[in-house]
Amino acid sequence: MIKVSEEQYPIIKQFISRAPTFVYSILDRMIEGAVYSDTAAFQTLLFHTKSGIYYVYGNENKTSIDYQLAYCLQQAIEQQKRFTLFSYSEQWNTKIEHLHLMKIFIIIERSMGNVITKSNLLLNP
């Protein structure tokens, strides 16, 4: 995942066919937030507001965003902050449900003292 620079926000606005209002507010720099992409081609995007609202857009088959979502969720849990995720499609909803179950598994394993790494987790459904 790469953090998209604000100079590239107008380019991203051209790719998005529909999104919640807060996504456009991030892209217009009206609210604080960040945009992450899987590649410079912007096939998969993750929008994140400072207040803990997220939106995933694009190709749900990309795995790099899985790790970013899991990381953001982990940070929100550890810091007791908000994590509200909106998705682009029914396919994303299915994938998010799977990632949520994997996150619960990670939390349980950590509480039992086991070490979990990216290499021993399958994050694709």
Backbone as a printed PyTorch tensor [residue, N CA C, xyz], in Angstrom:
tensor([[[  0.8380,  -1.1860,   0.0000],
         [  0.0000,   0.0000,   0.0000],
         [  0.8790,   1.2430,   0.0000]],

        [[  0.4380,   2.1950,  -0.7560],
         [  1.1290,   3.4750,  -0.7830],
         [  0.1550,   4.5790,  -0.3720]],

        [[  0.6640,   5.5480,   0.3480],
         [ -0.1590,   6.7020,   0.6930],
         [ -0.1620,   7.6290,  -0.5080]],

        [[ -1.3370,   8.0000,  -0.9440],
         [ -1.4940,   8.8470,  -2.1150],
         [ -1.2660,  10.2980,  -1.7120]],

        [[ -0.4900,  11.0150,  -2.5090],
         [ -0.2380,  12.4290,  -2.2170],
         [ -1.4640,  13.2580,  -2.5970]],

        [[ -1.6400,  14.3680,  -1.9070],
         [ -2.7910,  15.2350,  -2.1530],
         [ -2.8130,  15.7690,  -3.5840]],

        [[ -1.6580,  15.8720,  -4.2040],
         [ -1.5960,  16.3430,  -5.5860],
         [ -2.3020,  15.3780,  -6.5320]],

        [[ -2.4330,  14.1200,  -6.1310],
         [ -3.0700,  13.1140,  -6.9820],
         [ -4.5670,  12.9620,  -6.7040]],

        [[ -5.1000,  13.6580,  -5.7240],
         [ -6.5230,  13.5500,  -5.3920],
         [ -7.4430,  13.8690,  -6.5740]],

        [[ -7.1610,  14.9030,  -7.3740],
         [ -8.0430,  15.1690,  -8.5220],
         [ -8.0960,  13.9980,  -9.5140]],

        [[ -6.9930,  13.2900,  -9.6570],
         [ -6.9640,  12.1180, -10.5400],
         [ -7.8740,  11.0230,  -9.9910]],

        [[ -7.8170,  10.8200,  -8.6970],
         [ -8.6500,   9.7940,  -8.0600],
         [-10.1260,  10.1390,  -8.2100]],

        [[-10.4770,  11.4050,  -8.0820],
         [-11.8770,  11.8110,  -8.2290],
         [-12.4370,  11.4010,  -9.5900]],

        [[-11.6030,  11.3650, -10.5970],
         [-12.0470,  10.9720, -11.9270],
         [-12.3710,   9.4740, -12.0050]],

        [[-11.7160,   8.6540, -11.1730],
         [-11.9180,   7.2080, -11.1960],
         [-13.1720,   6.7650, -10.4540]],

        [[-13.5910,   7.5210,  -9.4680],
         [-14.6530,   7.0760,  -8.5740],
         [-16.0170,   7.3710,  -9.1910]],

        [[-16.8070,   6.3100,  -9.3310],
         [-18.1370,   6.4960,  -9.9120],
         [-19.1790,   6.8330,  -8.8500]],

        [[-19.0120,   6.2880,  -7.6470],
         [-19.9140,   6.6070,  -6.5360],
         [-19.1830,   6.3460,  -5.2290]],

        [[-19.4610,   7.1910,  -4.2590],
         [-18.8070,   7.0590,  -2.9570],
         [-19.5660,   7.9070,  -1.9450]],

        [[-19.3880,   7.6020,  -0.6580],
         [-20.0020,   8.4490,   0.3730],
         [-19.4320,   9.8680,   0.3170]],

        [[-20.1810,  10.7920,   0.8340],
         [-19.8040,  12.2030,   0.8070],
         [-18.4410,  12.4550,   1.4450]],

        [[-18.1350,  11.7340,   2.5350],
         [-16.8600,  12.0010,   3.2160],
         [-15.6600,  11.6990,   2.3250]],

        [[-15.8050,  10.7900,   1.3720],
         [-14.7030,  10.4900,   0.4450],
         [-14.3910,  11.7170,  -0.4020]],

        [[-15.4280,  12.3280,  -0.9400],
         [-15.2270,  13.5400,  -1.7350],
         [-14.7050,  14.6820,  -0.8700]],

        [[-15.1120,  14.7140,   0.3870],
         [-14.6160,  15.7480,   1.3010],
         [-13.1200,  15.5760,   1.5700]],

        [[-12.6560,  14.3320,   1.6550],
         [-11.2140,  14.0890,   1.7970],
         [-10.5010,  14.5670,   0.5350]],

        [[-11.0260,  14.1530,  -0.6180],
         [-10.3830,  14.4900,  -1.8950],
         [-10.3920,  15.9920,  -2.1590]],

        [[-11.4040,  16.6820,  -1.6550],
         [-11.4640,  18.1440,  -1.8000],
         [-10.7410,  18.8650,  -0.6640]],

        [[-10.1490,  18.0970,   0.2460],
         [ -9.4090,  18.6150,   1.4030],
         [-10.2890,  19.4490,   2.3340]],

        [[-11.5600,  19.0650,   2.4190],
         [-12.4850,  19.7510,   3.3210],
         [-12.4260,  19.1490,   4.7250]],

        [[-12.0890,  17.8620,   4.8060],
         [-11.8950,  17.2090,   6.1050],
         [-10.5540,  16.4890,   6.0870]],

        [[ -9.9900,  16.2880,   7.2870],
         [ -8.7070,  15.6010,   7.3980],
         [ -8.8720,  14.1260,   7.1070]],

        [[ -7.9600,  13.6200,   6.3220],
         [ -7.9980,  12.2090,   6.0020],
         [ -6.8180,  11.8130,   5.1390]],

        [[ -6.8010,  10.5450,   4.7700],
         [ -5.7320,  10.0170,   3.9370],
         [ -6.3260,   9.0390,   2.9360]],

        [[ -5.5870,   8.8490,   1.8560],
         [ -5.9850,   7.8930,   0.8270],
         [ -4.7940,   6.9680,   0.5970]],

        [[ -5.0780,   5.6710,   0.5610],
         [ -4.0610,   4.6610,   0.2870],
         [ -4.4480,   3.9070,  -0.9690]],

        [[ -3.4560,   3.4580,  -1.7160],
         [ -3.7090,   2.7190,  -2.9490],
         [ -2.8100,   1.4950,  -3.0060]],

        [[ -3.2640,   0.4950,  -3.7450],
         [ -2.4600,  -0.7090,  -3.9260],
         [ -1.3050,  -0.4530,  -4.8850]],

        [[ -1.5430,   0.3840,  -5.9070],
         [ -0.5180,   0.7080,  -6.9020],
         [ -0.7170,   2.1420,  -7.3740]],

        [[  0.1910,   2.5950,  -8.1950],
         [  0.0670,   3.9370,  -8.7760],
         [ -1.0950,   4.0150,  -9.7600]],

        [[ -1.6510,   2.8600, -10.1470],
         [ -2.7930,   2.8330, -11.0760],
         [ -4.1260,   3.0200, -10.3500]],

        [[ -4.1050,   3.0720,  -9.0250],
         [ -5.3000,   3.3120,  -8.2070],
         [ -6.4170,   2.2850,  -8.4430]],

        [[ -6.0500,   1.0080,  -8.5680],
         [ -7.0650,  -0.0260,  -8.7810],
         [ -7.8720,  -0.3000,  -7.5200]],

        [[ -7.2200,  -0.1980,  -6.3740],
         [ -7.8870,  -0.4040,  -5.0950],
         [ -7.5070,   0.7470,  -4.1790]],

        [[ -8.5160,   1.3460,  -3.5500],
         [ -8.2860,   2.5180,  -2.7240],
         [ -8.8880,   2.3380,  -1.3400]],

        [[ -8.2170,   2.8910,  -0.3460],
         [ -8.7330,   2.9370,   1.0170],
         [ -8.7130,   4.3930,   1.4580]],

        [[ -9.8880,   4.9010,   1.8110],
         [-10.0350,   6.2660,   2.3010],
         [-10.2030,   6.2020,   3.8110]],

        [[ -9.5520,   7.1280,   4.5150],
         [ -9.5450,   7.0970,   5.9800],
         [ -9.6770,   8.5130,   6.5110]],

        [[-10.7370,   8.7630,   7.2750],
         [-10.8660,  10.0730,   7.9120],
         [-10.1530,  10.0300,   9.2620]],

        [[ -9.7870,  11.1910,   9.7350],
         [ -9.1270,  11.2900,  11.0400],
         [-10.0300,  10.7630,  12.1520]],

        [[-11.3550,  10.8600,  11.9430],
         [-12.2970,  10.4350,  12.9740],
         [-12.5740,   8.9300,  12.9760]],

        [[-11.9270,   8.1700,  12.0740],
         [-12.0680,   6.7210,  12.1090],
         [-13.0930,   6.1290,  11.1640]],

        [[-13.4530,   6.8670,  10.1290],
         [-14.3680,   6.3410,   9.1140],
         [-13.5420,   5.9500,   7.8920]],

        [[-13.8170,   4.7520,   7.3690],
         [-13.0560,   4.1990,   6.2580],
         [-13.9890,   3.8160,   5.1130]],

        [[-13.4330,   3.8130,   3.9050],
         [-14.1750,   3.3740,   2.7240],
         [-13.2100,   2.6640,   1.7930]],

        [[-13.5690,   1.4540,   1.3740],
         [-12.7600,   0.7230,   0.4050],
         [-13.4480,   0.7820,  -0.9460]],

        [[-12.6360,   0.9320,  -1.9820],
         [-13.1590,   1.1040,  -3.3290],
         [-12.2660,   0.3630,  -4.3110]],

        [[-12.8750,  -0.2640,  -5.2990],
         [-12.1040,  -0.8610,  -6.3790],
         [-12.0290,  -2.3680,  -6.3160]],

        [[-10.9190,  -2.8820,  -6.7930],
         [-10.7060,  -4.3150,  -6.9670],
         [-10.5410,  -5.0190,  -5.6270]],

        [[-11.5110,  -5.8430,  -5.2800],
         [-11.4710,  -6.5450,  -3.9880],
         [-10.5150,  -7.7320,  -3.9880]],

        [[ -9.9430,  -8.0810,  -5.1310],
         [ -9.0230,  -9.2210,  -5.1920],
         [ -7.5950,  -8.8710,  -4.7980]],

        [[ -7.3050,  -7.6150,  -4.5850],
         [ -5.9590,  -7.1940,  -4.1850],
         [ -5.7480,  -7.4880,  -2.7050]],

        [[ -4.6420,  -8.1480,  -2.3670],
         [ -4.4200,  -8.5250,  -0.9720],
         [ -3.6700,  -7.4680,  -0.1720]],

        [[ -2.9910,  -6.5530,  -0.8280],
         [ -2.2290,  -5.5600,  -0.0680],
         [ -3.1480,  -4.7150,   0.8080]],

        [[ -4.3470,  -4.4710,   0.3520],
         [ -5.2750,  -3.6680,   1.1460],
         [ -5.7790,  -4.4530,   2.3540]],

        [[ -5.7910,  -5.7810,   2.2620],
         [ -6.2100,  -6.6140,   3.3980],
         [ -5.3530,  -6.3140,   4.6190]],

        [[ -4.0700,  -6.2300,   4.4140],
         [ -3.1440,  -5.9790,   5.5180],
         [ -3.3260,  -4.5690,   6.0690]],

        [[ -3.5880,  -3.6100,   5.1830],
         [ -3.8030,  -2.2350,   5.6340],
         [ -5.0840,  -2.1480,   6.4640]],

        [[ -6.1460,  -2.8150,   6.0140],
         [ -7.3950,  -2.8260,   6.7760],
         [ -7.1990,  -3.4850,   8.1320]],

        [[ -6.5070,  -4.6230,   8.1540],
         [ -6.2570,  -5.3190,   9.4150],
         [ -5.4260,  -4.4410,  10.3510]],

        [[ -4.4450,  -3.7420,   9.7960],
         [ -3.6120,  -2.8490,  10.6020],
         [ -4.4330,  -1.7030,  11.1850]],

        [[ -5.2870,  -1.0910,  10.3470],
         [ -6.1250,   0.0240,  10.8230],
         [ -7.0830,  -0.4430,  11.9130]],

        [[ -7.6600,  -1.6210,  11.7380],
         [ -8.5630,  -2.1640,  12.7470],
         [ -7.8100,  -2.4500,  14.0380]],

        [[ -6.6300,  -3.0300,  13.9090],
         [ -5.8160,  -3.3280,  15.0900],
         [ -5.4760,  -2.0470,  15.8500]],

        [[ -5.0800,  -1.0080,  15.1250],
         [ -4.7430,   0.2630,  15.7610],
         [ -5.9550,   0.8630,  16.4720]],

        [[ -7.1140,   0.7840,  15.8360],
         [ -8.3290,   1.3200,  16.4440],
         [ -8.6750,   0.5670,  17.7190]],

        [[ -8.5280,  -0.7430,  17.7000],
         [ -8.8200,  -1.5510,  18.8880],
         [ -7.8440,  -1.2150,  20.0070]],

        [[ -6.5650,  -1.1830,  19.6870],
         [ -5.5380,  -0.9190,  20.7010],
         [ -5.6640,   0.4800,  21.2910]],

        [[ -6.0550,   1.4480,  20.4630],
         [ -6.1610,   2.8340,  20.9280],
         [ -7.5880,   3.1900,  21.3510]],

        [[ -8.4590,   2.1990,  21.3250],
         [ -9.8720,   2.3750,  21.6830],
         [-10.4960,   3.5300,  20.9100]],

        [[-10.2810,   3.5140,  19.6020],
         [-10.8210,   4.5370,  18.7210],
         [-11.8620,   3.9310,  17.7850]],

        [[-12.5690,   4.7970,  17.1410],
         [-13.6250,   4.3930,  16.2090],
         [-13.0280,   3.7210,  14.9760]],

        [[-13.7320,   2.7020,  14.4730],
         [-13.4060,   2.0730,  13.1960],
         [-14.7230,   1.7140,  12.5230]],

        [[-15.1310,   2.5340,  11.5640],
         [-16.3540,   2.2910,  10.8090],
         [-15.9720,   2.1630,   9.3470]],

        [[-16.2770,   1.0150,   8.7650],
         [-15.8420,   0.7210,   7.3980],
         [-17.0410,   0.6140,   6.4680]],

        [[-16.9940,   1.3700,   5.3810],
         [-17.9840,   1.2910,   4.3170],
         [-17.3320,   0.6500,   3.1090]],

        [[-18.1380,  -0.0360,   2.3070],
         [-17.5550,  -0.7250,   1.1580],
         [-18.2590,  -0.3580,  -0.1400]],

        [[-17.5910,  -0.6980,  -1.2120],
         [-17.9950,  -0.3480,  -2.5650],
         [-18.9910,  -1.3360,  -3.1680]],

        [[-18.9260,  -2.6100,  -2.7700],
         [-19.7220,  -3.6240,  -3.4460],
         [-20.0530,  -4.7870,  -2.5190]],

        [[-20.9160,  -5.6590,  -2.9870],
         [-21.2590,  -6.8630,  -2.2350],
         [-20.0380,  -7.7740,  -2.0810]],

        [[-19.1760,  -7.8020,  -3.0950],
         [-17.9390,  -8.5950,  -3.0110],
         [-17.0450,  -8.0820,  -1.8920]],

        [[-16.9720,  -6.7580,  -1.7560],
         [-16.1960,  -6.1800,  -0.6560],
         [-16.8160,  -6.5490,   0.6800]],

        [[-18.1480,  -6.5240,   0.7660],
         [-18.8110,  -6.8860,   2.0160],
         [-18.4300,  -8.2980,   2.4480]],

        [[-18.4210,  -9.2190,   1.4980],
         [-18.0410, -10.6070,   1.7980],
         [-16.5950, -10.6710,   2.2750]],

        [[-15.7290,  -9.9810,   1.5900],
         [-14.3150,  -9.9830,   1.9660],
         [-14.1160,  -9.3580,   3.3520]],

        [[-14.8200,  -8.2740,   3.6260],
         [-14.7070,  -7.6010,   4.9270],
         [-15.1640,  -8.5240,   6.0460]],

        [[-16.2390,  -9.2560,   5.8190],
         [-16.7070, -10.2070,   6.8250],
         [-15.6230, -11.2390,   7.1210]],

        [[-14.9490, -11.7140,   6.0930],
         [-13.8640, -12.6840,   6.2840],
         [-12.7010, -12.0560,   7.0380]],

        [[-12.3280, -10.8330,   6.6680],
         [-11.2300, -10.1530,   7.3570],
         [-11.5670,  -9.9130,   8.8230]],

        [[-12.8200,  -9.5830,   9.1000],
         [-13.2500,  -9.3660,  10.4860],
         [-13.0870, -10.6530,  11.2950]],

        [[-13.4650, -11.7680,  10.7130],
         [-13.2970, -13.0450,  11.4050],
         [-11.8160, -13.3410,  11.6340]],

        [[-10.9660, -12.9940,  10.6570],
         [ -9.5240, -13.2180,  10.8190],
         [ -8.9780, -12.3180,  11.9210]],

        [[ -9.4910, -11.1010,  12.0590],
         [ -9.0240, -10.1880,  13.0940],
         [ -9.3830, -10.7190,  14.4770]],

        [[-10.5870, -11.2700,  14.6060],
         [-10.9800, -11.8730,  15.8790],
         [-10.0320, -13.0170,  16.2180]],

        [[ -9.6770, -13.8170,  15.2280],
         [ -8.7320, -14.9200,  15.4160],
         [ -7.3870, -14.3940,  15.9130]],

        [[ -6.9110, -13.3190,  15.3130],
         [ -5.6240, -12.7350,  15.7150],
         [ -5.6770, -12.2780,  17.1670]],

        [[ -6.7520, -11.5930,  17.5490],
         [ -6.8860, -11.0960,  18.9220],
         [ -6.8960, -12.2560,  19.9110]],

        [[ -7.6430, -13.3080,  19.5930],
         [ -7.6980, -14.4860,  20.4700],
         [ -6.3250, -15.1260,  20.5810]],

        [[ -5.6470, -15.2960,  19.4540],
         [ -4.3260, -15.9190,  19.4670],
         [ -3.3290, -15.0840,  20.2760]],

        [[ -3.3660, -13.7830,  20.1270],
         [ -2.4490, -12.9190,  20.8840],
         [ -2.7420, -12.9970,  22.3780]],

        [[ -4.0190, -13.0640,  22.7270],
         [ -4.3620, -13.1340,  24.1470],
         [ -3.9050, -14.4520,  24.7630]],

        [[ -3.6980, -15.4610,  23.9030],
         [ -3.2180, -16.7590,  24.3840],
         [ -1.6920, -16.8320,  24.3370]],

        [[ -1.0490, -15.7530,  23.8900],
         [  0.4040, -15.6950,  23.8790],
         [  1.0430, -16.2390,  22.6210]],

        [[  0.2790, -16.5280,  21.5970],
         [  0.8340, -17.0330,  20.3470],
         [  1.2530, -15.8730,  19.4570]],

        [[  2.2560, -16.1160,  18.6360],
         [  2.7400, -15.0900,  17.7210],
         [  2.0940, -15.3200,  16.3600]],

        [[  1.4670, -14.2800,  15.8160],
         [  0.8090, -14.3550,  14.5230],
         [  1.5770, -13.4520,  13.5600]],

        [[  1.8750, -13.9640,  12.3890],
         [  2.5260, -13.1650,  11.3610],
         [  1.6860, -13.1980,  10.0860]],

        [[  1.9710, -12.2940,   9.1840],
         [  1.2550, -12.2620,   7.9100],
         [  1.4200, -13.5800,   7.1630]],

        [[  2.5590, -14.2100,   7.2750],
         [  2.8130, -15.4040,   6.4970],
         [  1.9720, -16.6120,   6.9220]],

        [[  1.4570, -16.6140,   8.1510],
         [  0.6400, -17.7660,   8.5470],
         [ -0.8460, -17.4230,   8.6070]],

        [[ -1.2380, -16.3420,   7.9430],
         [ -2.6540, -16.0020,   7.8200],
         [ -3.0400, -15.9810,   6.3560]],

        [[ -4.1660, -16.5660,   6.0360],
         [ -4.7300, -16.4380,   4.7090],
         [ -5.8510, -15.4180,   4.8060]],

        [[ -5.6650, -14.2820,   4.1680],
         [ -6.6610, -13.2220,   4.2890],
         [ -7.6100, -13.1760,   3.1030]],

        [[ -7.4340, -14.0420,   2.1230],
         [ -8.3740, -14.1010,   1.0070],
         [ -9.4170, -15.1570,   1.2620]],

        [[-10.6800, -14.8580,   0.9400],
         [-11.7260, -15.8700,   1.1340],
         [-11.5340, -17.0390,   0.1980]]])
